[in-house]
C-alpha cells in the first residue's frame, strides 16, 4: 500500500533529525567499538565505566539485582566484570546509557515514556530467556530486545505531527501500528529505530534485529528472531506499552527457525515475569 502523500516521511529528513538527538555517553561508544570482540582488557573496561559515575552506579545496581541472582554483594565495577563476565557488564552499561540518553528526550505530552520502557524491558528479559533456551548469546538478546521499539520514541521526538497522523489513521481504520505507519509515513518505527542504531554505531546484528522484529525475514537472523518472539511474549504476558495493545502475530517461520520446545517455553514464562519487575526497577528510574 502506498503511503499517504500528505504525511509521507522522507528517510533523508528523518536521518537529519536523528543526527540532532543526544549522543551516547563516551564510555558506551567506546564499549560498542569492541562489541564483537570475544576478549577484552577487564581492567581497562572497569576503568572506563568507573569514569562515568552515574553509569557505574547504575551498572552496580543492576549487578546486585535478582536478575543475575548473585548471593554476595558486588561492590565494584571490576568485581562485576570478574563475577558476571565482560559481555554482561558491557550489555548493562550500554543499556543504561541508551535509557539515559533517550529518557532526556522522552518527556513528551502524548508519549508514555514509562510504558515504553516497561515494554522494552519486558521484551529484553523475554529475549534473554529465549536465548538461554536456544543456546544464543543472552546478553546480545537483552541488548537488542531493550531497543527493539526505539523507533517509536525516535518518531515521537523528531516527527510529532507525523505520529499524530499515524494515530489518527489507526483510530479511523483500526490498523495495527506498523501497518498504519507504512500507509501514512511510508516507513515504520522498526526502520526508524534501525537508523538510530546505525547512527549510534550499534553492531550490525542489533541494527538488523531492530529493523526486522516485525518481519518474517527475522527467521534468517537468530537475534532478530529472538526479539520477534520476545516482543510477542512481552505483549502476551501483559508487559506491553499499553493495556489496549493487541498481541502482535507470531510468525510461524520465525518460531520454526528458533526450534523452541513448547514445554521448555512454558517453564520460562514464570521466570520472565519474575525477572521483569526486578530488572525494571534496577534499570529505569
mmCIF file of C-alpha atoms in Angstrom:
data_model
loop_
_atom_site.group_PDB
_atom_site.id
_atom_site.type_symbol
_atom_site.label_atom_id
_atom_site.label_comp_id
_atom_site.label_asym_id
_atom_site.label_seq_id
_atom_site.Cartn_x
_atom_site.Cartn_y
_atom_site.Cartn_z
ATOM 1 C CA UNK A 1 0.000 0.000 0.000
ATOM 2 C CA UNK A 2 1.443 3.364 -0.977
ATOM 3 C CA UNK A 3 1.923 5.999 1.743
ATOM 4 C CA UNK A 4 -0.379 8.971 2.257
ATOM 5 C CA UNK A 5 1.498 11.681 0.349
ATOM 6 C CA UNK A 6 0.377 14.427 2.740
ATOM 7 C CA UNK A 7 2.327 12.883 5.636
ATOM 8 C CA UNK A 8 4.957 10.770 3.879
ATOM 9 C CA UNK A 9 8.257 10.938 5.723
ATOM 10 C CA UNK A 10 11.409 11.041 3.613
ATOM 11 C CA UNK A 11 14.200 8.877 5.050
ATOM 12 C CA UNK A 12 16.645 11.722 4.386
ATOM 13 C CA UNK A 13 14.627 14.081 6.583
ATOM 14 C CA UNK A 14 14.377 11.505 9.350
ATOM 15 C CA UNK A 15 18.131 10.871 9.184
ATOM 16 C CA UNK A 16 18.804 14.598 9.589
ATOM 17 C CA UNK A 17 16.567 14.785 12.642
ATOM 18 C CA UNK A 18 18.084 11.645 14.162
ATOM 19 C CA UNK A 19 21.506 13.275 13.893
ATOM 20 C CA UNK A 20 20.261 16.016 16.242
ATOM 21 C CA UNK A 21 19.366 13.584 19.058
ATOM 22 C CA UNK A 22 21.644 13.282 22.115
ATOM 23 C CA UNK A 23 24.738 11.159 21.614
ATOM 24 C CA UNK A 24 25.508 8.152 23.754
ATOM 25 C CA UNK A 25 27.923 8.725 26.662
ATOM 26 C CA UNK A 26 31.543 8.316 25.604
ATOM 27 C CA UNK A 27 32.036 5.160 27.667
ATOM 28 C CA UNK A 28 29.136 3.443 25.862
ATOM 29 C CA UNK A 29 30.525 4.487 22.485
ATOM 30 C CA UNK A 30 33.901 3.071 23.474
ATOM 31 C CA UNK A 31 32.392 -0.217 24.608
ATOM 32 C CA UNK A 32 30.395 -0.525 21.402
ATOM 33 C CA UNK A 33 33.528 -0.340 19.277
ATOM 34 C CA UNK A 34 34.597 -3.696 20.679
ATOM 35 C CA UNK A 35 31.150 -5.272 20.883
ATOM 36 C CA UNK A 36 32.074 -8.239 18.698
ATOM 37 C CA UNK A 37 35.453 -8.872 20.303
ATOM 38 C CA UNK A 38 35.423 -12.088 22.383
ATOM 39 C CA UNK A 39 38.068 -10.865 24.830
ATOM 40 C CA UNK A 40 38.822 -7.550 26.448
ATOM 41 C CA UNK A 41 41.131 -5.907 28.931
ATOM 42 C CA UNK A 42 38.992 -6.211 32.061
ATOM 43 C CA UNK A 43 40.939 -3.609 33.998
ATOM 44 C CA UNK A 44 40.550 -1.110 31.167
ATOM 45 C CA UNK A 45 36.822 -1.881 30.893
ATOM 46 C CA UNK A 46 36.348 -1.284 34.606
ATOM 47 C CA UNK A 47 38.324 1.960 34.404
ATOM 48 C CA UNK A 48 36.217 3.277 31.519
ATOM 49 C CA UNK A 49 32.937 2.505 33.257
ATOM 50 C CA UNK A 50 34.043 3.883 36.623
ATOM 51 C CA UNK A 51 34.922 7.192 34.921
ATOM 52 C CA UNK A 52 31.192 7.793 34.389
ATOM 53 C CA UNK A 53 29.918 7.692 37.963
ATOM 54 C CA UNK A 54 26.217 7.696 37.050
ATOM 55 C CA UNK A 55 26.576 4.749 34.684
ATOM 56 C CA UNK A 56 28.843 2.934 37.126
ATOM 57 C CA UNK A 57 26.253 3.292 39.882
ATOM 58 C CA UNK A 58 23.520 2.015 37.578
ATOM 59 C CA UNK A 59 25.660 -0.942 36.494
ATOM 60 C CA UNK A 60 26.274 -1.910 40.128
ATOM 61 C CA UNK A 61 22.575 -1.572 40.852
ATOM 62 C CA UNK A 62 21.777 -3.999 38.037
ATOM 63 C CA UNK A 63 24.620 -6.327 39.059
ATOM 64 C CA UNK A 64 23.110 -6.665 42.522
ATOM 65 C CA UNK A 65 19.520 -7.087 41.316
ATOM 66 C CA UNK A 66 17.814 -10.509 41.343
ATOM 67 C CA UNK A 67 18.216 -10.510 37.553
ATOM 68 C CA UNK A 68 21.694 -12.009 37.939
ATOM 69 C CA UNK A 69 20.932 -13.995 41.081
ATOM 70 C CA UNK A 70 24.215 -13.302 42.909
ATOM 71 C CA UNK A 71 24.306 -14.429 46.549
ATOM 72 C CA UNK A 72 27.006 -11.988 47.644
ATOM 73 C CA UNK A 73 27.041 -8.263 47.086
ATOM 74 C CA UNK A 74 29.116 -6.857 44.219
ATOM 75 C CA UNK A 75 30.802 -3.636 45.332
ATOM 76 C CA UNK A 76 32.915 -2.533 42.370
ATOM 77 C CA UNK A 77 32.811 -2.492 38.581
ATOM 78 C CA UNK A 78 35.944 -4.637 38.446
ATOM 79 C CA UNK A 79 34.287 -7.236 40.674
ATOM 80 C CA UNK A 80 31.168 -7.136 38.492
ATOM 81 C CA UNK A 81 33.273 -7.812 35.398
ATOM 82 C CA UNK A 82 35.038 -10.746 37.089
ATOM 83 C CA UNK A 83 31.853 -12.272 38.566
ATOM 84 C CA UNK A 84 29.339 -11.618 35.782
ATOM 85 C CA UNK A 85 31.622 -11.504 32.761
ATOM 86 C CA UNK A 86 32.677 -8.894 30.255
ATOM 87 C CA UNK A 87 29.666 -9.261 27.960
ATOM 88 C CA UNK A 88 27.121 -8.990 30.756
ATOM 89 C CA UNK A 89 28.636 -5.830 32.223
ATOM 90 C CA UNK A 90 29.087 -4.268 28.798
ATOM 91 C CA UNK A 91 25.455 -5.013 27.945
ATOM 92 C CA UNK A 92 24.118 -3.477 31.149
ATOM 93 C CA UNK A 93 26.266 -0.338 30.788
ATOM 94 C CA UNK A 94 25.273 0.223 27.161
ATOM 95 C CA UNK A 95 21.627 -0.443 28.057
ATOM 96 C CA UNK A 96 21.751 2.062 30.904
ATOM 97 C CA UNK A 97 23.405 4.586 28.594
ATOM 98 C CA UNK A 98 20.660 4.226 25.993
ATOM 99 C CA UNK A 99 17.977 4.657 28.652
ATOM 100 C CA UNK A 100 19.701 7.773 29.984
ATOM 101 C CA UNK A 101 20.195 9.355 26.566
ATOM 102 C CA UNK A 102 16.664 8.721 25.328
ATOM 103 C CA UNK A 103 14.931 9.480 28.617
ATOM 104 C CA UNK A 104 16.276 13.016 28.261
ATOM 105 C CA UNK A 105 14.130 13.491 25.164
ATOM 106 C CA UNK A 106 11.241 11.223 26.085
ATOM 107 C CA UNK A 107 9.178 13.635 28.190
ATOM 108 C CA UNK A 108 6.521 14.252 25.548
ATOM 109 C CA UNK A 109 2.920 15.215 26.089
ATOM 110 C CA UNK A 110 1.462 12.363 24.034
ATOM 111 C CA UNK A 111 4.140 9.742 24.671
ATOM 112 C CA UNK A 112 4.040 7.457 27.710
ATOM 113 C CA UNK A 113 7.734 7.020 28.447
ATOM 114 C CA UNK A 114 7.196 4.720 31.422
ATOM 115 C CA UNK A 115 5.003 2.357 29.400
ATOM 116 C CA UNK A 116 7.522 2.447 26.556
ATOM 117 C CA UNK A 117 10.391 1.370 28.795
ATOM 118 C CA UNK A 118 8.224 -1.240 30.550
ATOM 119 C CA UNK A 119 7.655 -2.944 27.234
ATOM 120 C CA UNK A 120 11.295 -2.598 26.247
ATOM 121 C CA UNK A 121 12.461 -4.246 29.461
ATOM 122 C CA UNK A 122 9.790 -6.947 29.159
ATOM 123 C CA UNK A 123 10.885 -7.795 25.627
ATOM 124 C CA UNK A 124 14.549 -7.727 26.657
ATOM 125 C CA UNK A 125 14.019 -10.117 29.567
ATOM 126 C CA UNK A 126 11.946 -12.430 27.359
ATOM 127 C CA UNK A 127 14.532 -12.390 24.550
ATOM 128 C CA UNK A 128 17.287 -13.157 27.055
ATOM 129 C CA UNK A 129 15.429 -16.149 28.468
ATOM 130 C CA UNK A 130 14.706 -17.427 24.957
ATOM 131 C CA UNK A 131 18.385 -17.082 24.065
ATOM 132 C CA UNK A 132 19.313 -19.222 27.068
ATOM 133 C CA UNK A 133 16.923 -21.906 25.818
ATOM 134 C CA UNK A 134 18.278 -21.751 22.251
ATOM 135 C CA UNK A 135 21.973 -21.543 23.043
ATOM 136 C CA UNK A 136 22.403 -17.980 21.762
ATOM 137 C CA UNK A 137 24.171 -15.078 23.490
ATOM 138 C CA UNK A 138 21.715 -13.925 26.188
ATOM 139 C CA UNK A 139 23.334 -10.508 26.645
ATOM 140 C CA UNK A 140 23.076 -9.635 22.950
ATOM 141 C CA UNK A 141 19.434 -10.722 23.058
ATOM 142 C CA UNK A 142 18.790 -8.477 26.065
ATOM 143 C CA UNK A 143 20.563 -5.552 24.386
ATOM 144 C CA UNK A 144 18.562 -5.911 21.179
ATOM 145 C CA UNK A 145 15.277 -6.542 22.991
ATOM 146 C CA UNK A 146 15.564 -3.403 25.083
ATOM 147 C CA UNK A 147 15.977 -1.268 21.957
ATOM 148 C CA UNK A 148 13.651 -3.029 19.529
ATOM 149 C CA UNK A 149 10.925 -0.356 19.616
ATOM 150 C CA UNK A 150 13.252 2.630 19.936
ATOM 151 C CA UNK A 151 11.936 3.857 16.586
ATOM 152 C CA UNK A 152 8.616 4.700 18.253
ATOM 153 C CA UNK A 153 10.399 7.156 20.516
ATOM 154 C CA UNK A 154 12.513 8.461 17.627
ATOM 155 C CA UNK A 155 9.414 9.240 15.579
ATOM 156 C CA UNK A 156 7.590 10.785 18.542
ATOM 157 C CA UNK A 157 10.531 13.078 19.309
ATOM 158 C CA UNK A 158 11.580 14.043 15.796
ATOM 159 C CA UNK A 159 8.280 13.941 13.883
ATOM 160 C CA UNK A 160 5.348 14.513 16.286
ATOM 161 C CA UNK A 161 2.939 15.699 13.590
ATOM 162 C CA UNK A 162 3.613 12.588 11.541
ATOM 163 C CA UNK A 163 2.976 10.430 14.605
ATOM 164 C CA UNK A 164 -0.317 12.227 15.237
ATOM 165 C CA UNK A 165 -1.355 11.407 11.668
ATOM 166 C CA UNK A 166 -0.499 7.730 12.257
ATOM 167 C CA UNK A 167 -2.615 7.593 15.410
ATOM 168 C CA UNK A 168 -5.494 9.339 13.652
ATOM 169 C CA UNK A 169 -5.329 6.726 10.901
ATOM 170 C CA UNK A 170 -5.294 3.910 13.453
ATOM 171 C CA UNK A 171 -8.334 5.341 15.230
ATOM 172 C CA UNK A 172 -10.242 5.686 11.975
ATOM 173 C CA UNK A 173 -9.292 2.345 10.398
ATOM 174 C CA UNK A 174 -8.292 0.042 13.250
ATOM 175 C CA UNK A 175 -4.942 -0.821 11.684
ATOM 176 C CA UNK A 176 -2.002 -2.209 13.623
ATOM 177 C CA UNK A 177 0.815 0.231 14.421
ATOM 178 C CA UNK A 178 3.214 -0.902 11.714
ATOM 179 C CA UNK A 179 0.529 -1.077 9.011
ATOM 180 C CA UNK A 180 -0.619 2.452 9.860
ATOM 181 C CA UNK A 181 2.957 3.747 9.839
ATOM 182 C CA UNK A 182 3.637 2.190 6.454
ATOM 183 C CA UNK A 183 0.469 3.667 4.964
ATOM 184 C CA UNK A 184 0.808 7.160 6.427
ATOM 185 C CA UNK A 185 4.590 7.632 6.571
ATOM 186 C CA UNK A 186 5.953 5.189 4.028
ATOM 187 C CA UNK A 187 8.240 3.706 6.682
ATOM 188 C CA UNK A 188 7.864 2.057 10.086
ATOM 189 C CA UNK A 189 9.199 2.541 13.586
ATOM 190 C CA UNK A 190 11.353 -0.555 13.014
ATOM 191 C CA UNK A 191 13.147 1.216 10.166
ATOM 192 C CA UNK A 192 13.440 4.428 12.191
ATOM 193 C CA UNK A 193 14.909 2.517 15.117
ATOM 194 C CA UNK A 194 17.459 0.801 12.904
ATOM 195 C CA UNK A 195 18.502 4.209 11.551
ATOM 196 C CA UNK A 196 19.177 5.463 15.082
ATOM 197 C CA UNK A 197 21.028 2.262 15.987
ATOM 198 C CA UNK A 198 23.265 2.646 12.943
ATOM 199 C CA UNK A 199 23.824 6.331 13.733
ATOM 200 C CA UNK A 200 24.957 5.356 17.234
ATOM 201 C CA UNK A 201 27.261 2.663 15.862
ATOM 202 C CA UNK A 202 25.451 -0.339 17.319
ATOM 203 C CA UNK A 203 26.572 -3.689 15.868
ATOM 204 C CA UNK A 204 25.047 -4.698 12.526
ATOM 205 C CA UNK A 205 23.204 -7.694 14.001
ATOM 206 C CA UNK A 206 21.468 -5.472 16.570
ATOM 207 C CA UNK A 207 20.517 -2.989 13.845
ATOM 208 C CA UNK A 208 19.075 -5.927 11.884
ATOM 209 C CA UNK A 209 17.157 -7.200 14.915
ATOM 210 C CA UNK A 210 15.542 -3.780 15.358
ATOM 211 C CA UNK A 211 14.751 -3.443 11.646
ATOM 212 C CA UNK A 212 13.261 -6.935 11.268
ATOM 213 C CA UNK A 213 11.463 -7.580 14.545
ATOM 214 C CA UNK A 214 8.033 -7.364 12.857
ATOM 215 C CA UNK A 215 9.124 -9.182 9.681
ATOM 216 C CA UNK A 216 9.162 -12.816 8.598
ATOM 217 C CA UNK A 217 12.715 -12.075 7.401
ATOM 218 C CA UNK A 218 13.712 -12.346 11.073
ATOM 219 C CA UNK A 219 13.718 -16.117 10.539
ATOM 220 C CA UNK A 220 17.097 -15.804 8.817
ATOM 221 C CA UNK A 221 18.599 -13.741 11.653
ATOM 222 C CA UNK A 222 18.743 -15.522 15.045
ATOM 223 C CA UNK A 223 18.946 -12.320 17.085
ATOM 224 C CA UNK A 224 16.033 -10.768 15.203
ATOM 225 C CA UNK A 225 14.063 -13.991 15.690
ATOM 226 C CA UNK A 226 14.656 -13.878 19.450
ATOM 227 C CA UNK A 227 13.478 -10.272 19.586
ATOM 228 C CA UNK A 228 10.405 -11.054 17.463
ATOM 229 C CA UNK A 229 9.284 -13.840 19.789
ATOM 230 C CA UNK A 230 10.333 -11.872 22.893
ATOM 231 C CA UNK A 231 8.166 -8.966 21.743
ATOM 232 C CA UNK A 232 5.162 -11.265 21.277
ATOM 233 C CA UNK A 233 5.706 -12.829 24.716
ATOM 234 C CA UNK A 234 6.015 -9.427 26.383
ATOM 235 C CA UNK A 235 2.672 -8.408 24.909
ATOM 236 C CA UNK A 236 1.104 -11.751 25.764
ATOM 237 C CA UNK A 237 2.270 -11.557 29.385
ATOM 238 C CA UNK A 238 0.929 -8.028 29.790
ATOM 239 C CA UNK A 239 4.363 -6.393 29.799
ATOM 240 C CA UNK A 240 3.392 -4.217 26.833
ATOM 241 C CA UNK A 241 3.258 -0.493 26.247
ATOM 242 C CA UNK A 242 -0.460 -0.081 26.756
ATOM 243 C CA UNK A 243 -3.411 -2.007 28.139
ATOM 244 C CA UNK A 244 -5.280 -1.721 24.843
ATOM 245 C CA UNK A 245 -2.397 -3.010 22.696
ATOM 246 C CA UNK A 246 -3.141 -6.247 20.870
ATOM 247 C CA UNK A 247 -0.646 -9.097 20.897
ATOM 248 C CA UNK A 248 1.230 -8.968 17.576
ATOM 249 C CA UNK A 249 1.092 -12.099 15.424
ATOM 250 C CA UNK A 250 3.780 -14.713 15.933
ATOM 251 C CA UNK A 251 5.376 -15.539 12.594
ATOM 252 C CA UNK A 252 5.446 -19.302 12.048
ATOM 253 C CA UNK A 253 8.697 -19.196 10.084
ATOM 254 C CA UNK A 254 10.430 -17.255 12.851
ATOM 255 C CA UNK A 255 9.137 -19.638 15.501
ATOM 256 C CA UNK A 256 10.281 -22.660 13.497
ATOM 257 C CA UNK A 257 13.718 -21.111 12.936
ATOM 258 C CA UNK A 258 14.345 -20.949 16.682
ATOM 259 C CA UNK A 259 13.246 -24.580 17.158
ATOM 260 C CA UNK A 260 11.890 -23.790 20.597
ATOM 261 C CA UNK A 261 10.470 -26.552 22.756
ATOM 262 C CA UNK A 262 6.948 -25.671 23.903
ATOM 263 C CA UNK A 263 7.367 -27.439 27.234
ATOM 264 C CA UNK A 264 10.593 -25.549 27.983
ATOM 265 C CA UNK A 265 8.971 -22.290 26.931
ATOM 266 C CA UNK A 266 6.087 -22.880 29.325
ATOM 267 C CA UNK A 267 8.527 -23.132 32.229
ATOM 268 C CA UNK A 268 10.311 -19.993 31.087
ATOM 269 C CA UNK A 269 7.244 -17.760 31.217
ATOM 270 C CA UNK A 270 7.293 -17.641 35.005
ATOM 271 C CA UNK A 271 10.970 -16.664 35.034
ATOM 272 C CA UNK A 272 10.280 -13.849 32.567
ATOM 273 C CA UNK A 273 7.552 -12.449 34.804
ATOM 274 C CA UNK A 274 9.713 -12.797 37.922
ATOM 275 C CA UNK A 275 12.733 -11.096 36.368
ATOM 276 C CA UNK A 276 10.734 -8.341 34.738
ATOM 277 C CA UNK A 277 9.865 -6.154 37.734
ATOM 278 C CA UNK A 278 13.305 -6.572 39.321
ATOM 279 C CA UNK A 279 15.033 -5.587 36.079
ATOM 280 C CA UNK A 280 12.667 -2.663 35.508
ATOM 281 C CA UNK A 281 13.371 -1.285 38.984
ATOM 282 C CA UNK A 282 17.123 -1.650 38.517
ATOM 283 C CA UNK A 283 17.323 -0.111 35.047
ATOM 284 C CA UNK A 284 14.561 2.517 34.913
ATOM 285 C CA UNK A 285 14.088 5.327 37.434
#
